[in-house]
PDB file of C-alpha atoms in Angstrom:
ATOM      1  CA  MET A   1     -83.045 -55.614 -30.260  1.00 96.00           C
ATOM      2  CA  ARG A   2     -80.467 -54.127 -27.710  1.00 98.00           C
ATOM      3  CA  ILE A   3     -79.151 -56.575 -25.300  1.00 98.00           C
ATOM      4  CA  ALA A   4     -76.762 -55.816 -22.316  1.00 98.00           C
ATOM      5  CA  PHE A   5     -74.866 -58.303 -20.201  1.00 96.00           C
ATOM      6  CA  LEU A   6     -73.256 -57.213 -16.836  1.00 95.00           C
ATOM      7  CA  ASN A   7     -70.584 -59.557 -15.397  1.00 90.00           C
ATOM      8  CA  TYR A   8     -68.072 -58.116 -13.202  1.00 87.00           C
ATOM      9  CA  TYR A   9     -65.698 -61.041 -13.532  1.00 82.00           C
ATOM     10  CA  GLN A  10     -66.054 -61.380 -17.231  1.00 83.00           C
ATOM     11  CA  SER A  11     -62.464 -60.235 -18.227  1.00 74.00           C
ATOM     12  CA  GLY A  12     -60.708 -61.820 -15.294  1.00 64.00           C
ATOM     13  CA  VAL A  13     -61.483 -65.419 -15.384  1.00 67.00           C
ATOM     14  CA  SER A  14     -63.021 -68.069 -17.559  1.00 72.00           C
ATOM     15  CA  ARG A  15     -65.337 -70.192 -15.710  1.00 77.00           C
ATOM     16  CA  GLY A  16     -68.995 -71.319 -16.179  1.00 81.00           C
ATOM     17  CA  LEU A  17     -70.637 -67.933 -16.070  1.00 83.00           C
ATOM     18  CA  GLU A  18     -68.156 -66.175 -18.160  1.00 86.00           C
ATOM     19  CA  THR A  19     -68.396 -68.848 -20.768  1.00 89.00           C
ATOM     20  CA  PHE A  20     -72.188 -68.592 -20.755  1.00 90.00           C
ATOM     21  CA  VAL A  21     -72.033 -64.897 -21.294  1.00 91.00           C
ATOM     22  CA  ASN A  22     -69.435 -65.264 -24.048  1.00 91.00           C
ATOM     23  CA  GLU A  23     -71.328 -67.755 -25.944  1.00 94.00           C
ATOM     24  CA  LEU A  24     -74.795 -66.379 -25.499  1.00 94.00           C
ATOM     25  CA  SER A  25     -73.599 -62.865 -26.383  1.00 95.00           C
ATOM     26  CA  ARG A  26     -71.757 -64.122 -29.400  1.00 96.00           C
ATOM     27  CA  ARG A  27     -74.802 -66.041 -30.962  1.00 97.00           C
ATOM     28  CA  LEU A  28     -77.157 -63.112 -30.063  1.00 97.00           C
ATOM     29  CA  ALA A  29     -74.815 -60.450 -31.687  1.00 97.00           C
ATOM     30  CA  LYS A  30     -75.577 -62.139 -35.190  1.00 97.00           C
ATOM     31  CA  LYS A  31     -79.004 -60.396 -35.251  1.00 97.00           C
ATOM     32  CA  ASN A  32     -79.036 -57.948 -32.345  1.00 98.00           C
ATOM     33  CA  GLU A  33     -76.923 -55.241 -30.948  1.00 98.00           C
ATOM     34  CA  VAL A  34     -75.079 -56.667 -27.810  1.00 97.00           C
ATOM     35  CA  ILE A  35     -72.847 -54.994 -25.134  1.00 97.00           C
ATOM     36  CA  ILE A  36     -70.879 -56.784 -22.536  1.00 94.00           C
ATOM     37  CA  LEU A  37     -70.080 -54.703 -19.505  1.00 94.00           C
ATOM     38  CA  SER A  38     -67.396 -56.029 -17.176  1.00 89.00           C
ATOM     39  CA  SER A  39     -64.979 -54.485 -14.600  1.00 81.00           C
ATOM     40  CA  PRO A  40     -62.108 -52.601 -16.180  1.00 76.00           C
ATOM     41  CA  THR A  41     -59.540 -54.519 -14.383  1.00 71.00           C
ATOM     42  CA  LYS A  42     -58.873 -58.345 -14.381  1.00 69.00           C
ATOM     43  CA  SER A  43     -60.844 -59.297 -11.265  1.00 64.00           C
ATOM     44  CA  THR A  44     -60.961 -62.681 -10.012  1.00 62.00           C
ATOM     45  CA  PRO A  45     -63.274 -63.934  -7.315  1.00 60.00           C
ATOM     46  CA  THR A  46     -61.919 -65.011  -4.057  1.00 63.00           C
ATOM     47  CA  ALA A  47     -62.944 -67.796  -1.811  1.00 65.00           C
ATOM     48  CA  ARG A  48     -65.155 -66.296   0.957  1.00 65.00           C
ATOM     49  CA  GLU A  49     -66.372 -67.807   4.160  1.00 72.00           C
ATOM     50  CA  LEU A  50     -69.984 -67.233   5.091  1.00 76.00           C
ATOM     51  CA  SER A  51     -69.908 -64.533   7.583  1.00 82.00           C
ATOM     52  CA  LEU A  52     -72.653 -62.215   8.781  1.00 83.00           C
ATOM     53  CA  LEU A  53     -71.429 -59.433   6.524  1.00 83.00           C
ATOM     54  CA  ARG A  54     -71.527 -61.699   3.477  1.00 81.00           C
ATOM     55  CA  ARG A  55     -75.180 -62.895   4.451  1.00 81.00           C
ATOM     56  CA  PHE A  56     -76.283 -59.245   4.177  1.00 86.00           C
ATOM     57  CA  PHE A  57     -74.032 -58.511   1.044  1.00 82.00           C
ATOM     58  CA  LEU A  58     -71.882 -56.143   2.936  1.00 87.00           C
ATOM     59  CA  ASP A  59     -68.720 -57.886   2.565  1.00 88.00           C
ATOM     60  CA  PRO A  60     -65.885 -56.034   0.519  1.00 87.00           C
ATOM     61  CA  ALA A  61     -66.510 -58.410  -2.730  1.00 86.00           C
ATOM     62  CA  SER A  62     -70.172 -57.735  -2.810  1.00 89.00           C
ATOM     63  CA  LEU A  63     -69.840 -54.066  -2.251  1.00 92.00           C
ATOM     64  CA  LYS A  64     -67.207 -53.847  -4.982  1.00 91.00           C
ATOM     65  CA  VAL A  65     -69.822 -55.441  -7.453  1.00 91.00           C
ATOM     66  CA  ALA A  66     -72.627 -53.009  -6.169  1.00 95.00           C
ATOM     67  CA  PHE A  67     -70.469 -49.826  -6.840  1.00 95.00           C
ATOM     68  CA  TRP A  68     -69.318 -51.086 -10.107  1.00 94.00           C
ATOM     69  CA  THR A  69     -72.826 -51.784 -11.183  1.00 96.00           C
ATOM     70  CA  LEU A  70     -73.914 -48.258 -10.040  1.00 97.00           C
ATOM     71  CA  ARG A  71     -70.997 -46.865 -12.257  1.00 96.00           C
ATOM     72  CA  SER A  72     -72.181 -49.077 -15.251  1.00 96.00           C
ATOM     73  CA  LEU A  73     -75.611 -47.458 -15.213  1.00 97.00           C
ATOM     74  CA  LEU A  74     -74.246 -44.531 -17.204  1.00 96.00           C
ATOM     75  CA  ALA A  75     -73.221 -46.871 -20.063  1.00 96.00           C
ATOM     76  CA  LEU A  76     -76.625 -48.725 -19.788  1.00 97.00           C
ATOM     77  CA  ILE A  77     -78.347 -45.378 -20.071  1.00 97.00           C
ATOM     78  CA  GLY A  78     -76.315 -44.440 -23.140  1.00 97.00           C
ATOM     79  CA  PHE A  79     -77.004 -47.938 -24.809  1.00 97.00           C
ATOM     80  CA  ARG A  80     -80.673 -47.989 -23.983  1.00 97.00           C
ATOM     81  CA  PRO A  81     -80.955 -51.804 -23.874  1.00 98.00           C
ATOM     82  CA  GLN A  82     -84.356 -53.584 -24.292  1.00 98.00           C
ATOM     83  CA  VAL A  83     -83.082 -56.679 -22.368  1.00 98.00           C
ATOM     84  CA  VAL A  84     -80.499 -56.588 -19.630  1.00 98.00           C
ATOM     85  CA  PHE A  85     -78.799 -59.841 -18.181  1.00 97.00           C
ATOM     86  CA  SER A  86     -77.834 -59.590 -14.519  1.00 95.00           C
ATOM     87  CA  THR A  87     -75.224 -62.431 -13.722  1.00 92.00           C
ATOM     88  CA  ASN A  88     -73.738 -61.267 -10.487  1.00 88.00           C
ATOM     89  CA  GLY A  89     -76.933 -61.449  -8.134  1.00 86.00           C
ATOM     90  CA  SER A  90     -77.182 -59.698  -4.763  1.00 89.00           C
ATOM     91  CA  TRP A  91     -76.811 -55.875  -5.176  1.00 94.00           C
ATOM     92  CA  GLN A  92     -76.454 -56.052  -9.036  1.00 95.00           C
ATOM     93  CA  ALA A  93     -79.925 -57.763  -9.302  1.00 95.00           C
ATOM     94  CA  LEU A  94     -81.629 -55.013  -7.053  1.00 96.00           C
ATOM     95  CA  ILE A  95     -79.947 -52.125  -8.723  1.00 97.00           C
ATOM     96  CA  LEU A  96     -80.786 -53.495 -12.255  1.00 97.00           C
ATOM     97  CA  SER A  97     -84.327 -54.292 -11.079  1.00 97.00           C
ATOM     98  CA  ILE A  98     -84.746 -50.623 -10.280  1.00 97.00           C
ATOM     99  CA  PHE A  99     -83.191 -49.560 -13.444  1.00 98.00           C
ATOM    100  CA  CYS A 100     -85.377 -51.747 -15.608  1.00 98.00           C
ATOM    101  CA  ARG A 101     -88.537 -50.698 -13.880  1.00 98.00           C
ATOM    102  CA  LEU A 102     -87.671 -47.034 -14.680  1.00 97.00           C
ATOM    103  CA  THR A 103     -86.707 -47.573 -18.301  1.00 97.00           C
ATOM    104  CA  GLY A 104     -88.979 -50.289 -19.367  1.00 97.00           C
ATOM    105  CA  SER A 105     -86.233 -52.772 -20.020  1.00 98.00           C
ATOM    106  CA  LYS A 106     -86.688 -56.486 -19.431  1.00 98.00           C
ATOM    107  CA  LEU A 107     -84.430 -58.084 -16.772  1.00 98.00           C
ATOM    108  CA  VAL A 108     -83.025 -61.499 -16.930  1.00 97.00           C
ATOM    109  CA  ILE A 109     -81.236 -62.823 -13.735  1.00 94.00           C
ATOM    110  CA  ALA A 110     -78.952 -65.697 -14.612  1.00 83.00           C
ATOM    111  CA  GLY A 111     -76.755 -67.677 -12.098  1.00 65.00           C
TER     112      GLY A 111
END
């Protein structure tokens, strides 16, 4: 089985979600093909206040994850995963939901 994990902050910090992705992917890789897609730079989340832009996922951090997810679709198309793990929510969940409907992949939203 081909399994893909998308986590924008995977290479930047080591918190709960990053540990979850690391542990689960390591264990699943024993019997499956696994790919972890993370941002090319060491990105760290910033503390954000709840503003109107953030409520509609239009703040800079949310948009950064959205554009990165769109760029990651090429890697996903090449890998052809059967299961996709979306870990960053908001735009990423929406974009990957559409991707999975078009490709027949199963979507798991964690977080």
